[in-house]
mmCIF file of C-alpha atoms in Angstrom:
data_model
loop_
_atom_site.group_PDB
_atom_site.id
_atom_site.type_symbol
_atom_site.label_atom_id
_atom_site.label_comp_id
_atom_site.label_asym_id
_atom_site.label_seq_id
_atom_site.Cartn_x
_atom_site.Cartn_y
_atom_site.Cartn_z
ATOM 1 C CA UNK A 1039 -17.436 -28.578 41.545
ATOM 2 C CA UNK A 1040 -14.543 -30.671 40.638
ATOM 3 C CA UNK A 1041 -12.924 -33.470 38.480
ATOM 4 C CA UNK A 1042 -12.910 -36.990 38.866
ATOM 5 C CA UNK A 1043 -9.888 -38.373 39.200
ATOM 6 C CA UNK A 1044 -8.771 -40.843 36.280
ATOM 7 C CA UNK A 1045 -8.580 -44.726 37.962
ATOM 8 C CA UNK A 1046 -8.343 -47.179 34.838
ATOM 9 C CA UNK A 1047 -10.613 -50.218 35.439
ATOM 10 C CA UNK A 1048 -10.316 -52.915 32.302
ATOM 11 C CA UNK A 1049 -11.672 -56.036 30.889
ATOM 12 C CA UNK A 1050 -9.691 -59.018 29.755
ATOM 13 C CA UNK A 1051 -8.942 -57.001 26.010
ATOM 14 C CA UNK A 1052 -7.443 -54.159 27.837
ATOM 15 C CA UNK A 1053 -10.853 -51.930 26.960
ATOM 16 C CA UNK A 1054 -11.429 -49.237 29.791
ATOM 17 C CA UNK A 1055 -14.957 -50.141 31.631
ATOM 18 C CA UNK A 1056 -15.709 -46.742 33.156
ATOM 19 C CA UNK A 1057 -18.391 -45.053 31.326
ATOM 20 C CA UNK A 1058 -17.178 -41.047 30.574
ATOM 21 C CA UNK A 1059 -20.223 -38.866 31.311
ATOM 22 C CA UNK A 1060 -24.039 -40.035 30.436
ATOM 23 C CA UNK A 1061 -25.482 -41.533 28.107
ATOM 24 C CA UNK A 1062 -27.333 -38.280 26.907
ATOM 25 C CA UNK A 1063 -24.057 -36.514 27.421
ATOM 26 C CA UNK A 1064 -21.038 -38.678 26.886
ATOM 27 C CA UNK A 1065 -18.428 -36.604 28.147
ATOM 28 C CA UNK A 1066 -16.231 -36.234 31.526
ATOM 29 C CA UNK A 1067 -13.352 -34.352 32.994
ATOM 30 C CA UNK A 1068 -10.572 -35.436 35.077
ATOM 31 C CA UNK A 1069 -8.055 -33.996 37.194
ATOM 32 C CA UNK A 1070 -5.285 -36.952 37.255
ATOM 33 C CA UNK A 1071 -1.332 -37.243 39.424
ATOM 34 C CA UNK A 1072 0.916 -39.225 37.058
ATOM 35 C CA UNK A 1073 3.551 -40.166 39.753
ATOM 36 C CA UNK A 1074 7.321 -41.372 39.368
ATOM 37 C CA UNK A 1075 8.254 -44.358 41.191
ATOM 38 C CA UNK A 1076 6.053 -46.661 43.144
ATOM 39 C CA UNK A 1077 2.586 -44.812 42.031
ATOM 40 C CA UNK A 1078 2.681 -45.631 38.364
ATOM 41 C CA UNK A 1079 1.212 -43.702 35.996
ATOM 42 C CA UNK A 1080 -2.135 -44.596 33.708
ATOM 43 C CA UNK A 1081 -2.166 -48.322 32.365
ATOM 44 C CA UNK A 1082 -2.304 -49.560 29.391
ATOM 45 C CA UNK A 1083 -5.984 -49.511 28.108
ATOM 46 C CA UNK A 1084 -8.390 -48.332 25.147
ATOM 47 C CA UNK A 1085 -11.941 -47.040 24.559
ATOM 48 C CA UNK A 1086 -14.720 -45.999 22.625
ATOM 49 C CA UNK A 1087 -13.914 -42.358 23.191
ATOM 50 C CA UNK A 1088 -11.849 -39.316 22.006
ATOM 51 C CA UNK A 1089 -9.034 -38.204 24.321
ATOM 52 C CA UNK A 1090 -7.502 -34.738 25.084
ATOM 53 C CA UNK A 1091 -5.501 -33.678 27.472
ATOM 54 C CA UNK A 1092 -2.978 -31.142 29.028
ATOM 55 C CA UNK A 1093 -0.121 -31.032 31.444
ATOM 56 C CA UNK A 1094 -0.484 -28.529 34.522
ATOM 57 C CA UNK A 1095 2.783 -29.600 36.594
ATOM 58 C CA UNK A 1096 5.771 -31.197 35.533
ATOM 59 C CA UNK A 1097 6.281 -33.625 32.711
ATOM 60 C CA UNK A 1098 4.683 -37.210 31.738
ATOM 61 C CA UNK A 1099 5.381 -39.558 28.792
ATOM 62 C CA UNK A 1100 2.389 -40.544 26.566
ATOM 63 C CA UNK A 1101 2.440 -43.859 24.900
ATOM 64 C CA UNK A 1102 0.528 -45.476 21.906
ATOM 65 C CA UNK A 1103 1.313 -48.282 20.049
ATOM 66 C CA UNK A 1104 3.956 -46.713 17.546
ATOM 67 C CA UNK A 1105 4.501 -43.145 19.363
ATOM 68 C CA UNK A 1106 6.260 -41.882 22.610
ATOM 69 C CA UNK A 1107 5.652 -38.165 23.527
ATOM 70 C CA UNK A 1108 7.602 -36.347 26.193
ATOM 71 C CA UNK A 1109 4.936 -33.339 27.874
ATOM 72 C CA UNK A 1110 5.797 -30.122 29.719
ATOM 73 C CA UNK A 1111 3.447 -28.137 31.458
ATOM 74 C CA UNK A 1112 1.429 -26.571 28.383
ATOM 75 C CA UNK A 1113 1.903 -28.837 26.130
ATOM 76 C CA UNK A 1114 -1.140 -32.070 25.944
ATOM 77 C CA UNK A 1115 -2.148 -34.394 23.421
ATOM 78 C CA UNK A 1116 -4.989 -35.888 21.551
ATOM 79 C CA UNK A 1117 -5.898 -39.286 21.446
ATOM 80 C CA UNK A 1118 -7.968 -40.963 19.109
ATOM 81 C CA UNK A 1119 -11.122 -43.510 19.403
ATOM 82 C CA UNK A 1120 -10.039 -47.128 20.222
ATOM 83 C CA UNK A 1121 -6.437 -46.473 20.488
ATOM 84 C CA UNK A 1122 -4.037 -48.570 23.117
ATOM 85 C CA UNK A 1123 -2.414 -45.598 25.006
ATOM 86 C CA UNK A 1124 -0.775 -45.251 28.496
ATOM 87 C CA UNK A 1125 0.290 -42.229 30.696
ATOM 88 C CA UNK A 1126 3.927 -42.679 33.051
ATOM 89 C CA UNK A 1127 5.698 -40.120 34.698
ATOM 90 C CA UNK A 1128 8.737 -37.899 33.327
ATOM 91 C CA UNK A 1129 11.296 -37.533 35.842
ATOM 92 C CA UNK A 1130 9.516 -36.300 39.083
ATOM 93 C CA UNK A 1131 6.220 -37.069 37.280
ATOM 94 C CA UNK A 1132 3.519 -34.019 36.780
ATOM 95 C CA UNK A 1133 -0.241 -33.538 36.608
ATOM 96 C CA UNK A 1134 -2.482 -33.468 33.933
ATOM 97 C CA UNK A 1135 -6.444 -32.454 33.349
ATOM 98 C CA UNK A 1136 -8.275 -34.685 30.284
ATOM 99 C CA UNK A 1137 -12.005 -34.674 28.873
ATOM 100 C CA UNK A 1138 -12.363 -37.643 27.438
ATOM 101 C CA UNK A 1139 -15.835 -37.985 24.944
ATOM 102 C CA UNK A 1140 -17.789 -39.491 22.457
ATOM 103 C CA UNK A 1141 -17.982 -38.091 19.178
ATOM 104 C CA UNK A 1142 -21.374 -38.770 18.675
ATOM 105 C CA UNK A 1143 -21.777 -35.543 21.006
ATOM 106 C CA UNK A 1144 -20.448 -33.279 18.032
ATOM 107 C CA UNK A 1145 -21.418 -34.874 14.656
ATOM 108 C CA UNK A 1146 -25.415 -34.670 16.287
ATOM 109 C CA UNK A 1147 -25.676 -38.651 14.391
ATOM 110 C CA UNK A 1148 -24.475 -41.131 12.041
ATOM 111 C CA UNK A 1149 -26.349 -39.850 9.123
ATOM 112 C CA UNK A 1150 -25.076 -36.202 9.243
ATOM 113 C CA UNK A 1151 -22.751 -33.989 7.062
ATOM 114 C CA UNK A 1152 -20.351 -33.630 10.348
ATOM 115 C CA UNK A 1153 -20.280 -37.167 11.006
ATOM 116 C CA UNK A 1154 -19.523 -38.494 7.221
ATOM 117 C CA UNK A 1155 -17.411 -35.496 5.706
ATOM 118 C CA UNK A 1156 -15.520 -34.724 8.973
ATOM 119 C CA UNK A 1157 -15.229 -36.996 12.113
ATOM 120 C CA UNK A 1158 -15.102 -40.583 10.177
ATOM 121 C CA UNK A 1159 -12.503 -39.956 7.948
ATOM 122 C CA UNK A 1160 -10.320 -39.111 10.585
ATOM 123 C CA UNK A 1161 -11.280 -41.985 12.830
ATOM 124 C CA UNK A 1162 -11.293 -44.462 10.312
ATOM 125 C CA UNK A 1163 -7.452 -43.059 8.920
ATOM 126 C CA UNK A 1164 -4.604 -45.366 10.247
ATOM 127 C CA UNK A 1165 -2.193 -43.296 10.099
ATOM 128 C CA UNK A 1166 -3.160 -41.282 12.908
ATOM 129 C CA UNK A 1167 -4.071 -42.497 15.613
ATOM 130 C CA UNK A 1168 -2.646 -39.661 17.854
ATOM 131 C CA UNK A 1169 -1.014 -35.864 18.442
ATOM 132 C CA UNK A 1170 1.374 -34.160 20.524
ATOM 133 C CA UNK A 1171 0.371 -30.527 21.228
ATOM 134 C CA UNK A 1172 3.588 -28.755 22.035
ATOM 135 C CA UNK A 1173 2.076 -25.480 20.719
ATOM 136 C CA UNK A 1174 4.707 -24.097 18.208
ATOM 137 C CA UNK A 1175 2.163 -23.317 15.490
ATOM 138 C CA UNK A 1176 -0.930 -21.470 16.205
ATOM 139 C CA UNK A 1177 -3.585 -23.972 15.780
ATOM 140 C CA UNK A 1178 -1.948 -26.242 18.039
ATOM 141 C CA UNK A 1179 -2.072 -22.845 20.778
ATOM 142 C CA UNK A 1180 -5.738 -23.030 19.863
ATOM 143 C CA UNK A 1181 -6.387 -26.486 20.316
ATOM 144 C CA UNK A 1182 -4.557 -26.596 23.782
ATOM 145 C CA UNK A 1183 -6.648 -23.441 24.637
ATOM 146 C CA UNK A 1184 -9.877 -25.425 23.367
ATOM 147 C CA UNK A 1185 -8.927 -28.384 25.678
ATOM 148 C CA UNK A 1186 -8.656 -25.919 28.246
ATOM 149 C CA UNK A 1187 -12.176 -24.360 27.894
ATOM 150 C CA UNK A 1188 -13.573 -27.599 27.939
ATOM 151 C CA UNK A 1189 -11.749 -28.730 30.679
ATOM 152 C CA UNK A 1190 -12.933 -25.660 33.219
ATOM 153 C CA UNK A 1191 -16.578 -26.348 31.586
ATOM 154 C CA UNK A 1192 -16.858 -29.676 32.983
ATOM 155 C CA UNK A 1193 -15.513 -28.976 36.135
ATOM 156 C CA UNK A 1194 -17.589 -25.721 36.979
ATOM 157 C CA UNK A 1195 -20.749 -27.126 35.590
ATOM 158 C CA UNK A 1196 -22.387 -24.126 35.394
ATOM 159 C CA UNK A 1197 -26.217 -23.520 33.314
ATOM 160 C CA UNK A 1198 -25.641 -24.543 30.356
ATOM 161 C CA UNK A 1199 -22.358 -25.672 30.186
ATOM 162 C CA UNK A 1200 -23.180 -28.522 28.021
ATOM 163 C CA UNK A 1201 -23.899 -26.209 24.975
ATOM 164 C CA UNK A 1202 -20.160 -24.761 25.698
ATOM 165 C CA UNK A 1203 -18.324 -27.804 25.978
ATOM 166 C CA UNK A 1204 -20.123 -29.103 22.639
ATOM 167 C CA UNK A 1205 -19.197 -26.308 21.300
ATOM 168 C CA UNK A 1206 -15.894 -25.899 22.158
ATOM 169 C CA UNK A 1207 -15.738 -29.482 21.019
ATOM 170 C CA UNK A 1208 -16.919 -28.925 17.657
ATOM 171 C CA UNK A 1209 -13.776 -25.437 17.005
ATOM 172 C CA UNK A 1210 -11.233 -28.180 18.493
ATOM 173 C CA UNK A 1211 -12.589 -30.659 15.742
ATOM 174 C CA UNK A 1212 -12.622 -28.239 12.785
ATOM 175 C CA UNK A 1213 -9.104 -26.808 13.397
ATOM 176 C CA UNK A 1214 -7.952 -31.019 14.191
ATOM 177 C CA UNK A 1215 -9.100 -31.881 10.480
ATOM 178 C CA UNK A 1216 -7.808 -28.431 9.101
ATOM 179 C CA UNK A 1217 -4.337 -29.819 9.862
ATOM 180 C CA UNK A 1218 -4.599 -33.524 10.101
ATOM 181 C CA UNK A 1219 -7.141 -34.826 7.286
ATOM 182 C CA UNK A 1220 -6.199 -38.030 5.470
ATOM 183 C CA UNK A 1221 -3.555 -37.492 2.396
ATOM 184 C CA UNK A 1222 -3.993 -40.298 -0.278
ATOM 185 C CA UNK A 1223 -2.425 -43.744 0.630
ATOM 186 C CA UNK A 1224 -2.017 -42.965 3.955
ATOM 187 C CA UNK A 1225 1.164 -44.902 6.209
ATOM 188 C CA UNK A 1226 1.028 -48.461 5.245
ATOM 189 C CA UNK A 1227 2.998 -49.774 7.524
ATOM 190 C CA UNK A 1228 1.304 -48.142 10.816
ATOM 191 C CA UNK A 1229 -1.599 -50.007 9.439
ATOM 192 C CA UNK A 1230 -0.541 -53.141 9.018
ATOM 193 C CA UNK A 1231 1.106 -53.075 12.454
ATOM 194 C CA UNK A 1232 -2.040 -52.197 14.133
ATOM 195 C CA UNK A 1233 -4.001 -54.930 12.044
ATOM 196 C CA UNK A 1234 -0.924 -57.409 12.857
ATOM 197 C CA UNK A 1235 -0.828 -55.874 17.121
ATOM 198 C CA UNK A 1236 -4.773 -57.175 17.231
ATOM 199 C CA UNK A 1237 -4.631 -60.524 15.826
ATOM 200 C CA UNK A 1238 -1.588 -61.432 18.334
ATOM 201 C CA UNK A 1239 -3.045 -59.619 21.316
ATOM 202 C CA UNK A 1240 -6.537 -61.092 20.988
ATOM 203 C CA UNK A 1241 -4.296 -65.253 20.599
ATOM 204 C CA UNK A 1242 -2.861 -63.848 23.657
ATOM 205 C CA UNK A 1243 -5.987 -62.324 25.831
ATOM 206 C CA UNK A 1244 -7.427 -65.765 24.984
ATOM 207 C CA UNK A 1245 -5.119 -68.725 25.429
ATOM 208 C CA UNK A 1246 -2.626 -66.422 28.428
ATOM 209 C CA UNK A 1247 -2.965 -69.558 30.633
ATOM 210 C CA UNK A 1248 -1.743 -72.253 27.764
ATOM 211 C CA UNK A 1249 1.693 -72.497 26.558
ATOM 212 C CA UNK A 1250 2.258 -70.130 24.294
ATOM 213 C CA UNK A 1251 5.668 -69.498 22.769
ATOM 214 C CA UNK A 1252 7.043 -66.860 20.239
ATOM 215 C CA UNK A 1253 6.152 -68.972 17.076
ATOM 216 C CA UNK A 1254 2.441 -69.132 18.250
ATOM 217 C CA UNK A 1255 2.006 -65.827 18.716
ATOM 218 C CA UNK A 1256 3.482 -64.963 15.483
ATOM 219 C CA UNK A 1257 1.777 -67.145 13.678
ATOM 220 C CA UNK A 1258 -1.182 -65.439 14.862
ATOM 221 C CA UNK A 1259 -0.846 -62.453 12.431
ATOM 222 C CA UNK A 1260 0.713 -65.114 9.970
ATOM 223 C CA UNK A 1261 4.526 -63.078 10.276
ATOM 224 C CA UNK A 1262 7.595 -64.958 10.744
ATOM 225 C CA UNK A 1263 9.403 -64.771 14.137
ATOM 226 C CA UNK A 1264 11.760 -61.914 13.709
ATOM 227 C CA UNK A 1265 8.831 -59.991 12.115
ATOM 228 C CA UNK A 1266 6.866 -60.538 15.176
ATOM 229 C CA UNK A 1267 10.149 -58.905 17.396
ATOM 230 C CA UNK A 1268 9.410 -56.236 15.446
ATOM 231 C CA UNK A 1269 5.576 -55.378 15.504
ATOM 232 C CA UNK A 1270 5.539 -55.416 18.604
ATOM 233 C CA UNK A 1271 8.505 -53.205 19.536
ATOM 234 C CA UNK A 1272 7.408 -50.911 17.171
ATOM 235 C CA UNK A 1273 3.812 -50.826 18.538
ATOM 236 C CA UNK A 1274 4.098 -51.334 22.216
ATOM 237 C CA UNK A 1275 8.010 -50.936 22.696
ATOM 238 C CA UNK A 1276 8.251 -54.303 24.404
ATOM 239 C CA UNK A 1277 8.194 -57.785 23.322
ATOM 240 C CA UNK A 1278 6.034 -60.398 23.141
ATOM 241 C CA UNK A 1279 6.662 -62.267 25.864
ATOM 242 C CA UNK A 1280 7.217 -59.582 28.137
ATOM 243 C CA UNK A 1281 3.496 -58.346 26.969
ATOM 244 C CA UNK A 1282 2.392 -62.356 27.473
ATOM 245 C CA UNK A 1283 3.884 -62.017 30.739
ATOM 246 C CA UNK A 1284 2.294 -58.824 32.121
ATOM 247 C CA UNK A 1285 -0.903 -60.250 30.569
ATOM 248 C CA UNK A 1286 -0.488 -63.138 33.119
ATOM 249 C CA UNK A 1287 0.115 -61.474 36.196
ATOM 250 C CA UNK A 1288 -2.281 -59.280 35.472
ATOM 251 C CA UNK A 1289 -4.841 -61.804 35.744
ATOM 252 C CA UNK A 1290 -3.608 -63.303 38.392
ATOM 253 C CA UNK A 1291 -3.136 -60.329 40.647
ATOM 254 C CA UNK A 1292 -6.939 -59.462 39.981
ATOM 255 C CA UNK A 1293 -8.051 -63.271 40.626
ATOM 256 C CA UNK A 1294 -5.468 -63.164 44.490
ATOM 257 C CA UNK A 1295 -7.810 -59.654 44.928
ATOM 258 C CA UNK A 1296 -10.847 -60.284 43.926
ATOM 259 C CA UNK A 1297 -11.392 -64.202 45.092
ATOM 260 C CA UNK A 1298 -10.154 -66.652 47.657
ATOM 261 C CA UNK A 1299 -9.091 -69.724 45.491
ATOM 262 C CA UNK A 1300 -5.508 -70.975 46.500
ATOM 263 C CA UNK A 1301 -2.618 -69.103 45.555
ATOM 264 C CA UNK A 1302 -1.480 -72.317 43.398
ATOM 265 C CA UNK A 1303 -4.913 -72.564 41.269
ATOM 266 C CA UNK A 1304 -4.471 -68.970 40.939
ATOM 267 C CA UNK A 1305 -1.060 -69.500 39.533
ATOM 268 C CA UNK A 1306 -2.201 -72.702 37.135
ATOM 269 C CA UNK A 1307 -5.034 -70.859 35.900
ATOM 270 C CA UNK A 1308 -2.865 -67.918 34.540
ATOM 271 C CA UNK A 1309 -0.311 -69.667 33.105
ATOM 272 C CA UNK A 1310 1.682 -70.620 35.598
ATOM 273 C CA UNK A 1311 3.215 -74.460 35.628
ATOM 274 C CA UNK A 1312 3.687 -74.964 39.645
ATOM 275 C CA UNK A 1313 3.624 -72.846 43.003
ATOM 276 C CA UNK A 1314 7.237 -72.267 43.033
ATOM 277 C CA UNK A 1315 7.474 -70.591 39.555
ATOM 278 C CA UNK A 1316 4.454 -68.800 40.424
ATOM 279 C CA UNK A 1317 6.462 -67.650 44.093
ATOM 280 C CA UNK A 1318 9.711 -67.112 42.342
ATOM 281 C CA UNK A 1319 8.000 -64.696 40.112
ATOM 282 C CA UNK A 1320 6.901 -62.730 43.018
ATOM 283 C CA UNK A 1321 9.966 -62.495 44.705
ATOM 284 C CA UNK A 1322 12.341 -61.749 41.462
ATOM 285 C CA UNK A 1323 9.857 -58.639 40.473
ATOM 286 C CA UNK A 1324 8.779 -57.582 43.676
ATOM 287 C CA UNK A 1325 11.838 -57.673 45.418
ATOM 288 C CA UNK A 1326 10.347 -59.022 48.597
ATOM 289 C CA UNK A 1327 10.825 -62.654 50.065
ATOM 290 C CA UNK A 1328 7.116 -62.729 51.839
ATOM 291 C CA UNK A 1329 5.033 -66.154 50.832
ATOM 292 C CA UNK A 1330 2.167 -65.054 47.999
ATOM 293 C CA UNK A 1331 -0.165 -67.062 50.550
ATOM 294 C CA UNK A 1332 -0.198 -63.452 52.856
ATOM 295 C CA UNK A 1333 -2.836 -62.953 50.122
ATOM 296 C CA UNK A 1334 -3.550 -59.558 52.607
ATOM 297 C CA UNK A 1335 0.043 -58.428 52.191
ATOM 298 C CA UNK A 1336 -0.237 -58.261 48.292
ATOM 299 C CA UNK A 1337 -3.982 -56.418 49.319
ATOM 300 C CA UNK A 1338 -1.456 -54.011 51.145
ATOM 301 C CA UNK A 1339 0.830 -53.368 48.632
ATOM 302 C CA UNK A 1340 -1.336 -53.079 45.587
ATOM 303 C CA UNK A 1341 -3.344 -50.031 48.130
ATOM 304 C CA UNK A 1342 0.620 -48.794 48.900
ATOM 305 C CA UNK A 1343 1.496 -48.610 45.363
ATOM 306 C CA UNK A 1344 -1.530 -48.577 42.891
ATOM 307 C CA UNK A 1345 -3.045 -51.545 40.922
ATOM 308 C CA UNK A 1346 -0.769 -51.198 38.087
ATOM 309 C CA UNK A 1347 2.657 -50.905 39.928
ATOM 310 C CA UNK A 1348 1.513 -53.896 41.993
ATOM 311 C CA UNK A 1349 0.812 -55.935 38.495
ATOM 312 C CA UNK A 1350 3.791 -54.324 36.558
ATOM 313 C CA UNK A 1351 6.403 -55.429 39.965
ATOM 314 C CA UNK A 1352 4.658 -58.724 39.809
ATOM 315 C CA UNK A 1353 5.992 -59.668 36.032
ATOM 316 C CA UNK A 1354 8.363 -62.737 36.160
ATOM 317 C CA UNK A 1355 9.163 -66.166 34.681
ATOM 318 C CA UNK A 1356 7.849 -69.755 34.735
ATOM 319 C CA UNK A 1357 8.507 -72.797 33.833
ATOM 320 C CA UNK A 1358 6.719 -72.645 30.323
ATOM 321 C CA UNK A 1359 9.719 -70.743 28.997
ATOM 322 C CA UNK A 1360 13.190 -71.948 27.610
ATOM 323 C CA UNK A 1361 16.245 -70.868 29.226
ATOM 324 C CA UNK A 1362 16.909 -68.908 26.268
ATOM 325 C CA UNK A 1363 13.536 -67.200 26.399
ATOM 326 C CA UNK A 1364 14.112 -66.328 30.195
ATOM 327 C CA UNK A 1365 17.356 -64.668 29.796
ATOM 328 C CA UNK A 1366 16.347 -62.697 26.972
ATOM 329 C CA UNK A 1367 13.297 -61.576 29.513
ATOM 330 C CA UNK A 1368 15.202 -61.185 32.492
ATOM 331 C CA UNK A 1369 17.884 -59.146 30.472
ATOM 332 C CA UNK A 1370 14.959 -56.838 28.935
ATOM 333 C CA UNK A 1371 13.172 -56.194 32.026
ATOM 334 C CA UNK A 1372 16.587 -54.941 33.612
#
């Protein structure tokens, strides 16, 4: 047997579509190439499940809204329910092997002792919403070895491997809130920023093809400007506009895949004030001159490169901007 590969499929809030395992067993294992360059890594996306991982080649950079991890071969990571994350490369880029499951597989129900004493309290704290596993202390060298188990489970699928990988599941969770249960208080501020991120993500996801300008998205989470700067560069590491933008093209690239309205509806539907802005963006970002109406060259490109290289090249500028607010893009994206 063997593991899936990981291809990240999302809806308009950025939450992953693919369902991970069954229904009666909701857990799956993947064997995933985080490229350097062209390929891209993992996008940007969330879901109902509990992430772990490992590196088996090279190195990759894990992202979450407030955290940036650098992984080796050995080292992995855990990833909590519901939490905005993204894989890239490191350098050359490396491989990596991930179960990603529901936690209703280990706490047996809502109503149980494992479920109220152990797993929500973790999930519901704040403050973490993730964890680098370099292995320096011992129960990080177990928890990498857990992942590990479980990991070769699900890919060998042999009788009764379900019982193992639950498990497994349930040491990796024990030694987890051994090490990481909530303190008292908790970090404040990585709350509020992650209460403050959905408010102006959701204005965003929802009104991408109005004008929307810095003061409207910060207004969202009721935060001055400069406050709004900030949330998002400590969450996300870019800005607002840069997110708005991605957003766009984003939707665009999947509407010039997916249907065959004209390139300039597509365009004025995501935001986009004319055909030229919406071209300009394409050349500036993609570095190519070719018209966007070879709708089968950007079909081309997007199967060269992968989905989210194709969207992330695409990201550009439009006449809904100031000139200040496209220099200060243009400068960022450098």
């Amino acid at each position: 047997m063997s593991l899936d590969a990981c291809d990240v499929n999302v809806n308009p809030r950025q939450m992953e579509l693919r369902p991970h395992g069954t229904a009666d067993f909701p857990c799956g294992g993947y064997d995933t190439q985080i490229r350097s360059g062209e390929k891209g890594g993992v996008a940007w996306h969330w879901h109902e499940e509990t992430e772990i991982l490992y590196v088996t080649e090279g190195s990759v950079e894990v992202f979450l809204p407030d955290m940036r991890w650098t992984l080796s071969k050995g080292e992995g990571a855990f990833i909590h329910a519901n939490v905005l994350h993204s894989i890239l490369a490191a350098g050359e880029g490396g491989k990596i092997r991930s179960a990603v499951f529901h936690t209703r597989l280990i706490s047996g129900g809502q109503d149980t002792v494992f479920q109220k004493k152990y797993i929500a309290p973790l999930l519901a704290y704040g403050g973490i919403k993730g964890l680098p596993l370099t292995g320096e202390e011992q129960w990080q060298k177990d928890m990498l070895a857990e992942i590990k188990e479980i990991v070769r489970f699900l890919e060998k699928k042999e009788e009764g491997y379900e019982w193992d990988v639950r498990d497994t599941l349930g040491r990796l969770w024990r030694n987890l809130y051994a090490h990481t249960k909530p303190v008292e208080g908790g970090n404040s501020r990585k709350t509020m920023d992650a209460q403050r991120l959905k408010s102006m993500l959701e204005l965003i996801q929802k009104e991408y093809n109005e004008p929307l300008d810095l003061a409207r998205i910060a207004r969202a989470a009721n935060i001055g400007e400069r406050e709004c700067l900030r949330c998002f560069h400590r969450t996300i590491g870019i800005s607002p506009l840069q997110y708005l933008l991605r957003y766009r093209v984003s939707q665009a690239a999947l509407l010039l895949r997916e249907t065959n309205l004209p390139v300039a509806e597509v365009g004025m539907r995501c935001g986009f004030d004319s055909p030229s802005h919406f071209a300009q963006t394409f050349a500036i970002f993609f570095h190519y001159a070719q018209r966007l109406s070879e709708r089968e060259d950007l079909r081309g490109k997007e199967n060269a490169f992968g989905t989210e290289d194709c969207i992330c090249r695409f990201c550009g500028s439009h006449g809904l901007f100031s000139k200040k607010d496209l220099g200060h893009i243009l400068w960022e994206f450098q």
